[in-house]
Coordinates of N, CA, C and O in Angstrom, one line a residue:
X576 N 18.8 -8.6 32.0 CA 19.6 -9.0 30.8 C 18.7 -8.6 29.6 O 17.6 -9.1 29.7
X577 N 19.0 -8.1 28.8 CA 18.4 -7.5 27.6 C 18.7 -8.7 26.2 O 19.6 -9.5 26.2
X578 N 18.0 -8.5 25.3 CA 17.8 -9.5 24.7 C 18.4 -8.6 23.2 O 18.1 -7.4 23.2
X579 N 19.4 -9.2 22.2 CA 19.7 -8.3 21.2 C 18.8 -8.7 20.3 O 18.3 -9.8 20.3
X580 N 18.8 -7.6 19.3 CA 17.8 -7.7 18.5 C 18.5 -8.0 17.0 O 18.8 -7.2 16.1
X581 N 18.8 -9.8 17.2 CA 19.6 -10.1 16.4 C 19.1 -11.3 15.2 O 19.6 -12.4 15.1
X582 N 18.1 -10.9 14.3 CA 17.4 -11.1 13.3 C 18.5 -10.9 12.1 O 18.9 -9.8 11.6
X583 N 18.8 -12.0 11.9 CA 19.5 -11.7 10.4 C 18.9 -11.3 8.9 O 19.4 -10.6 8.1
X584 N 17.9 -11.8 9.0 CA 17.1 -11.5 7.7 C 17.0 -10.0 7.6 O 17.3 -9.5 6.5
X585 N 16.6 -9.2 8.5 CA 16.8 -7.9 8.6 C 18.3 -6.9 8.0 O 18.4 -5.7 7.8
X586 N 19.1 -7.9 7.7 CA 20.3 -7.0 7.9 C 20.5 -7.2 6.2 O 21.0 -8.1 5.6
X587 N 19.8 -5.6 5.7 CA 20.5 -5.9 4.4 C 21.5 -5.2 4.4 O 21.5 -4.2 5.0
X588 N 22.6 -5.6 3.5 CA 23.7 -4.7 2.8 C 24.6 -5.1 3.8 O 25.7 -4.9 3.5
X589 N 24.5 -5.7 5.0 CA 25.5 -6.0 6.0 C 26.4 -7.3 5.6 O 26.0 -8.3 6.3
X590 N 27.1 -7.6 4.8 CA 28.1 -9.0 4.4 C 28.8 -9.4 6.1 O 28.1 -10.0 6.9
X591 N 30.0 -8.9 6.3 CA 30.8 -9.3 7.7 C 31.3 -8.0 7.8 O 31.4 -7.0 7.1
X592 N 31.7 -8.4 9.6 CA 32.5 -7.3 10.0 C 33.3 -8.0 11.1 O 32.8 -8.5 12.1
X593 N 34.5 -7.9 10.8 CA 35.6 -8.1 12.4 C 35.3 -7.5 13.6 O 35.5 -8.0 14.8
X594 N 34.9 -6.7 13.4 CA 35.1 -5.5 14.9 C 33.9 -6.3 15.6 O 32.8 -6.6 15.2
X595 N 34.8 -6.7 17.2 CA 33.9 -7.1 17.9 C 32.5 -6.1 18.8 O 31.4 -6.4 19.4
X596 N 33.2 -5.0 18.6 CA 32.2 -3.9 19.0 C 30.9 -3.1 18.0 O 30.0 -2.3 18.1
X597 N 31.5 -4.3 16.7 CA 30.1 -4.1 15.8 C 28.6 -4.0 15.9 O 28.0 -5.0 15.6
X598 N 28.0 -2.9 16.2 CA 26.2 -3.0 16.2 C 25.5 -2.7 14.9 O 26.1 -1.8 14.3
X599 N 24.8 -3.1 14.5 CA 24.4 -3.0 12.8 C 23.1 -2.3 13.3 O 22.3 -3.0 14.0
X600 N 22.7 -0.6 13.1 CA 21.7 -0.1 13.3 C 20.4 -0.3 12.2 O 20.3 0.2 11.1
X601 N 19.5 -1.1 12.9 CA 18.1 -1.6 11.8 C 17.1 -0.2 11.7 O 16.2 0.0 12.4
X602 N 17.4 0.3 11.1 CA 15.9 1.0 10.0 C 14.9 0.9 10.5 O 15.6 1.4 11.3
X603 N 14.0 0.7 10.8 CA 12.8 0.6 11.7 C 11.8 1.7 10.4 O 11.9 2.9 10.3
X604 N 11.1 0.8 9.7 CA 9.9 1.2 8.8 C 8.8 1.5 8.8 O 7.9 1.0 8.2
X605 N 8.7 2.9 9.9 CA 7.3 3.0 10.6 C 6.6 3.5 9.7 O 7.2 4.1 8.8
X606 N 5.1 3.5 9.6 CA 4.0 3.6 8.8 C 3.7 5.4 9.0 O 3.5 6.2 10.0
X607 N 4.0 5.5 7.5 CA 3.6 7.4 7.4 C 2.1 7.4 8.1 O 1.1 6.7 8.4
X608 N 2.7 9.0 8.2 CA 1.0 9.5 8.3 C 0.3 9.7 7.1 O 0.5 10.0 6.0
X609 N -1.1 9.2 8.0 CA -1.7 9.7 6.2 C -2.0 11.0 6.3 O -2.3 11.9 7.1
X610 N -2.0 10.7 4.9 CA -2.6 12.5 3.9 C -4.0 12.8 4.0 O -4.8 11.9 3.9
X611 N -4.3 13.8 4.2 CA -5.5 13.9 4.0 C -6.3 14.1 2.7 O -5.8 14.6 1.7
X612 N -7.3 13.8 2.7 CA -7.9 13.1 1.0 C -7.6 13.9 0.3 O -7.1 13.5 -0.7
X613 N -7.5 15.6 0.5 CA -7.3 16.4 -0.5 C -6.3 16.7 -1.2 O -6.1 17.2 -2.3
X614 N -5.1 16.1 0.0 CA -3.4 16.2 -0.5 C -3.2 15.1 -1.2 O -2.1 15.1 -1.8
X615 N -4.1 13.7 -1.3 CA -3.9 12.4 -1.7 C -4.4 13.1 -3.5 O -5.2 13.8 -4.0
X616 N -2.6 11.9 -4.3 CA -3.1 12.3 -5.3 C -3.6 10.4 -6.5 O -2.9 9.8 -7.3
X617 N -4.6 10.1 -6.1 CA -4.9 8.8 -6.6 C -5.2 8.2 -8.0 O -6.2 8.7 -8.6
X618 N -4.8 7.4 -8.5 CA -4.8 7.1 -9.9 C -5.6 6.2 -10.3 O -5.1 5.1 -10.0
X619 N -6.6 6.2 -10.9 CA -7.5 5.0 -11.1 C -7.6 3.7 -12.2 O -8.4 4.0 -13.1
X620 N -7.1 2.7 -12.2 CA -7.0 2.6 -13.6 C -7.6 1.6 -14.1 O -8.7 1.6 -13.6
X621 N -7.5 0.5 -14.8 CA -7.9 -0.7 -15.1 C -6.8 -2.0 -15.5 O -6.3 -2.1 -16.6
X622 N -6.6 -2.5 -14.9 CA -5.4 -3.6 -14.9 C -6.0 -5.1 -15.4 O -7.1 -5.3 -15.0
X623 N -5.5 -6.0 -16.1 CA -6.0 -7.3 -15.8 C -4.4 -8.2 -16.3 O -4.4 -9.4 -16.7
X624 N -3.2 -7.6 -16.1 CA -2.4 -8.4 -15.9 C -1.8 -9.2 -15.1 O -1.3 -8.4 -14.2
X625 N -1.3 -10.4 -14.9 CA -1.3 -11.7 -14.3 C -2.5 -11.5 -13.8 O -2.4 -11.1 -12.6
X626 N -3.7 -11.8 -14.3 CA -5.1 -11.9 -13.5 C -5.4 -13.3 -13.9 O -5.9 -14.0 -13.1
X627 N -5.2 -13.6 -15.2 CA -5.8 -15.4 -15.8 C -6.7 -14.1 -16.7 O -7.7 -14.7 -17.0
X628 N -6.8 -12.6 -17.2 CA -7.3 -12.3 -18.2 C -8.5 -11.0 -17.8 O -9.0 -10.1 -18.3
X629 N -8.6 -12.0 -16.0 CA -9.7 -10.9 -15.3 C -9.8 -9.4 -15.3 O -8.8 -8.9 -14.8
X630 N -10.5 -8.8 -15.6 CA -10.4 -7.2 -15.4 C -10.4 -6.8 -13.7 O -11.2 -7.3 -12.8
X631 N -9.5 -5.8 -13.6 CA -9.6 -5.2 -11.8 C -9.8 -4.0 -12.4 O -9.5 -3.8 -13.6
X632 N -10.3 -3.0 -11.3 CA -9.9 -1.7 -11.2 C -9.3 -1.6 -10.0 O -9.7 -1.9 -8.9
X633 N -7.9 -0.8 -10.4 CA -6.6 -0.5 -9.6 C -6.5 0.6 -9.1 O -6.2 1.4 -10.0
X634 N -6.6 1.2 -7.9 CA -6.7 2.7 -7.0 C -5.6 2.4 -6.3 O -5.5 1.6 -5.3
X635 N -4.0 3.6 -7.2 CA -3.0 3.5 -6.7 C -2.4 4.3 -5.9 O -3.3 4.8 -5.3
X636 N -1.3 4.8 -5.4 CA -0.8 6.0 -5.2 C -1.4 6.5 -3.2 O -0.9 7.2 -2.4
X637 N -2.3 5.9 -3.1 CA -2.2 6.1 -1.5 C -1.1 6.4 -0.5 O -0.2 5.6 -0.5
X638 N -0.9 7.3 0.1 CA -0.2 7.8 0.9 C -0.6 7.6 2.5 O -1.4 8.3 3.0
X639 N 0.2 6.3 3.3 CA -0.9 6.8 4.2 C -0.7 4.9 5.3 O 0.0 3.9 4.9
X640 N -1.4 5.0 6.5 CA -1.2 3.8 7.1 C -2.3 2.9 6.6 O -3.4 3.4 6.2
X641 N -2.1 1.2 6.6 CA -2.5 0.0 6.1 C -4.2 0.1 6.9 O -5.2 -0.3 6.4
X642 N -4.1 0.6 8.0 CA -5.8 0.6 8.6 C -7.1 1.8 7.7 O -8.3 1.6 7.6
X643 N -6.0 3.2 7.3 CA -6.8 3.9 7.0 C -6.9 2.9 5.1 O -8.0 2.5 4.7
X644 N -5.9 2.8 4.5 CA -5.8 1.9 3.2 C -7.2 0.9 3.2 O -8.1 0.9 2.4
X645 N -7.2 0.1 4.4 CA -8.5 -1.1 4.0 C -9.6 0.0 4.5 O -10.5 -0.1 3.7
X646 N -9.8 1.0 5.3 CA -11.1 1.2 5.5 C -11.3 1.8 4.0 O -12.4 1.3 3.6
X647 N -10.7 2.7 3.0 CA -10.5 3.1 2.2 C -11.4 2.0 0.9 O -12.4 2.2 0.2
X648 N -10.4 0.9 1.1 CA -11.1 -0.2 -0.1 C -12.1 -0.6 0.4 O -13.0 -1.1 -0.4
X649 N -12.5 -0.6 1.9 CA -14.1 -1.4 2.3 C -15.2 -0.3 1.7 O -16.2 -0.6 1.0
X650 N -14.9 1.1 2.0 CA -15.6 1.7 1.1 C -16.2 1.8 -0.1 O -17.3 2.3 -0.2
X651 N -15.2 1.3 -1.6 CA -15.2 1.2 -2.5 C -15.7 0.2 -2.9 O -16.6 0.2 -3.7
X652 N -15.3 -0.9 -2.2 CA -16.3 -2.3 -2.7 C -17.4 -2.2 -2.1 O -18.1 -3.1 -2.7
X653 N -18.1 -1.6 -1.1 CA -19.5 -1.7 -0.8 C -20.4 -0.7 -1.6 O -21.6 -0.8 -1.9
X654 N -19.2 0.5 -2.2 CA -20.1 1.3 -3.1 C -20.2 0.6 -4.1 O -21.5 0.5 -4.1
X655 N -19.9 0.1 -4.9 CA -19.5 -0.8 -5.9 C -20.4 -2.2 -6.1 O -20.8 -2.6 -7.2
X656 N -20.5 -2.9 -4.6 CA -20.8 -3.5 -4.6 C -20.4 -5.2 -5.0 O -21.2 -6.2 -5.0
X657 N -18.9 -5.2 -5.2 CA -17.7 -6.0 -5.3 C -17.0 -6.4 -4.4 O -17.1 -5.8 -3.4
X658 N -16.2 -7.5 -4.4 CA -15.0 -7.8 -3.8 C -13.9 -7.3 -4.5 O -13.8 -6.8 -5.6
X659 N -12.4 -7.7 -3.2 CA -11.3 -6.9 -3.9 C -10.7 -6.5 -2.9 O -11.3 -6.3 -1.9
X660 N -9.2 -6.3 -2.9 CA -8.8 -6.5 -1.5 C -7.5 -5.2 -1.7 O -7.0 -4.9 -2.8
X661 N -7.1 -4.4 -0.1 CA -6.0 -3.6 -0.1 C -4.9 -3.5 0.4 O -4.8 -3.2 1.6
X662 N -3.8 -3.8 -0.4 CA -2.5 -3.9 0.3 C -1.8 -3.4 -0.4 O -2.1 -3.1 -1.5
X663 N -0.1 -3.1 0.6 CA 0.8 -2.2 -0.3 C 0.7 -0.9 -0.8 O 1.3 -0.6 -1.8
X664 N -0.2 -0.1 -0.1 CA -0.3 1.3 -1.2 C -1.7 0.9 -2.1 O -2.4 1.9 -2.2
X665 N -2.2 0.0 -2.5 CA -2.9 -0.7 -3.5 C -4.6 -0.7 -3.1 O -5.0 -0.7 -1.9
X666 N -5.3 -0.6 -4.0 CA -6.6 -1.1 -4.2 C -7.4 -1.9 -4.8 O -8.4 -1.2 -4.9
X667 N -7.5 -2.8 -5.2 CA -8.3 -3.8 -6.4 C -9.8 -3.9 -5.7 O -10.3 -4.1 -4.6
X668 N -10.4 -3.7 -7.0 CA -11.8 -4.1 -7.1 C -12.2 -4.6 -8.3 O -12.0 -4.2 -9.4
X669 N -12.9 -5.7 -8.0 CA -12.9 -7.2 -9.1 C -14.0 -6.1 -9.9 O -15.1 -5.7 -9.5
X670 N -13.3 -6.0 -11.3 CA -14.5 -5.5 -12.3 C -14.2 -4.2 -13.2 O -13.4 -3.5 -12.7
X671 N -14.6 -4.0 -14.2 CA -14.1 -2.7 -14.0 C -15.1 -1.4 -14.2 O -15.9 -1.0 -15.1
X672 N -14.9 -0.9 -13.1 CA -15.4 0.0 -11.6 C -15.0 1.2 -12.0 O -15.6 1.9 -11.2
X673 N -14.3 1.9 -12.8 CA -13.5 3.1 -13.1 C -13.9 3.9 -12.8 O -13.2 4.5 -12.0
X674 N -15.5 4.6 -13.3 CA -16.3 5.4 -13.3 C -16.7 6.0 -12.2 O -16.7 7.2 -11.9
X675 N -17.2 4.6 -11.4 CA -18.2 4.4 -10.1 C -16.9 5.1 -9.2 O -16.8 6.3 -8.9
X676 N -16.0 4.3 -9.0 CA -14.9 4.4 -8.3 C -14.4 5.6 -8.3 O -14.2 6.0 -7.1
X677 N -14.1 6.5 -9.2 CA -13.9 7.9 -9.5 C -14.7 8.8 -9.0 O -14.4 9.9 -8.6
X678 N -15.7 8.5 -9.1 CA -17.2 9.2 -8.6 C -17.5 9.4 -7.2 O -18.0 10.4 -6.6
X679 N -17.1 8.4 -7.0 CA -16.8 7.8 -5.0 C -15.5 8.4 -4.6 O -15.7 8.9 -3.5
X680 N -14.6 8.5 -4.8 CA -13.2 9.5 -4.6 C -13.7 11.2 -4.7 O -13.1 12.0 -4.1
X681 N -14.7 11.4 -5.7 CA -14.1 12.6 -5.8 C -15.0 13.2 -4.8 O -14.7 14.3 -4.2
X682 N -16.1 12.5 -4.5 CA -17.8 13.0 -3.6 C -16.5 12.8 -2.3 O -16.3 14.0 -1.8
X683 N -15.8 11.9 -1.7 CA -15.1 12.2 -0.7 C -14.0 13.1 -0.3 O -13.4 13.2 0.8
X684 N -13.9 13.7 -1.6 CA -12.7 14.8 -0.9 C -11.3 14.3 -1.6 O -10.4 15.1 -1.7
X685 N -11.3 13.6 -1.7 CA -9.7 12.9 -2.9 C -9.4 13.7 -3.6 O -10.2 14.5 -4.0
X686 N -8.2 13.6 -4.0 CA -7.4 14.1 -5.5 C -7.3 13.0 -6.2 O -6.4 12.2 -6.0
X687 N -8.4 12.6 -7.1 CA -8.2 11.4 -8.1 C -8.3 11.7 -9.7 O -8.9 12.7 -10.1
X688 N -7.7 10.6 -10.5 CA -8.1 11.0 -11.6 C -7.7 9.6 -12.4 O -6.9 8.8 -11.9
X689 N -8.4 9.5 -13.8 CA -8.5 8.5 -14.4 C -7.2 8.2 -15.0 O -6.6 9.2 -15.5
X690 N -6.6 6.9 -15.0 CA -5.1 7.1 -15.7 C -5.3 5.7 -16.6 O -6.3 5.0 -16.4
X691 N -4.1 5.4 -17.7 CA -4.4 4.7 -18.6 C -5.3 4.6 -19.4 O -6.1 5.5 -19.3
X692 N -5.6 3.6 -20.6 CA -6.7 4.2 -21.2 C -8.0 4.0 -21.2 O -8.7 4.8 -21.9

């Protein structure tokens, strides 16, 4: 007996349906491949909003799966020498790192470049 895979929270845009022969096909959001550094185009910037005022530096625009993303930021903060964490596409590093960070992208083979002001 097979088990349906009947998660409601999953079902967006689905309201109702009569038809008893209704199957609602789920999307399944598999994690791209990543790019390789040279095709990655990364944006570096300096953010400190909703921080409480703190300055981050923000390494955006990643293309690519959540394992290669943190090995990515473990790099950055040990060059750096910071904390700062990666999720979503995202990079934060407590400080602002812009320079260093840019510097460390570009010696690795990245497509980066400084954005904002």
């Amino acid at each position: 007996m097979s088990k349906k895979n009947n998660d409601w929270k999953k079902r967006d845009g689905v309201v109702y349906s009569t038809s008893d022969s209704f199957e609602y096909n789920f999307v399944e959001e598999g994690e791209s491949e990543t790019l390789s550094p040279s095709q990655q185009k990364l944006k570096v910037l300096l953010d400190k909003k909703a921080r409480a005022g703190k300055q981050v530096t923000l390494v955006e625009g990643f293309i690519g799966t959540e394992d290669d993303l943190k090995e990515l930021g473990k790099l950055l903060k040990n060059k750096c020498g910071v904390g700062g964490s990666a999720k979503d596409g995202e990079i934060l590093i407590q400080g602002d790192h812009r320079d260093k960070v840019l510097q460390v992208l570009l010696q690795a083979g990245y497509g980066a470049k400084k954005a904002g002001g």
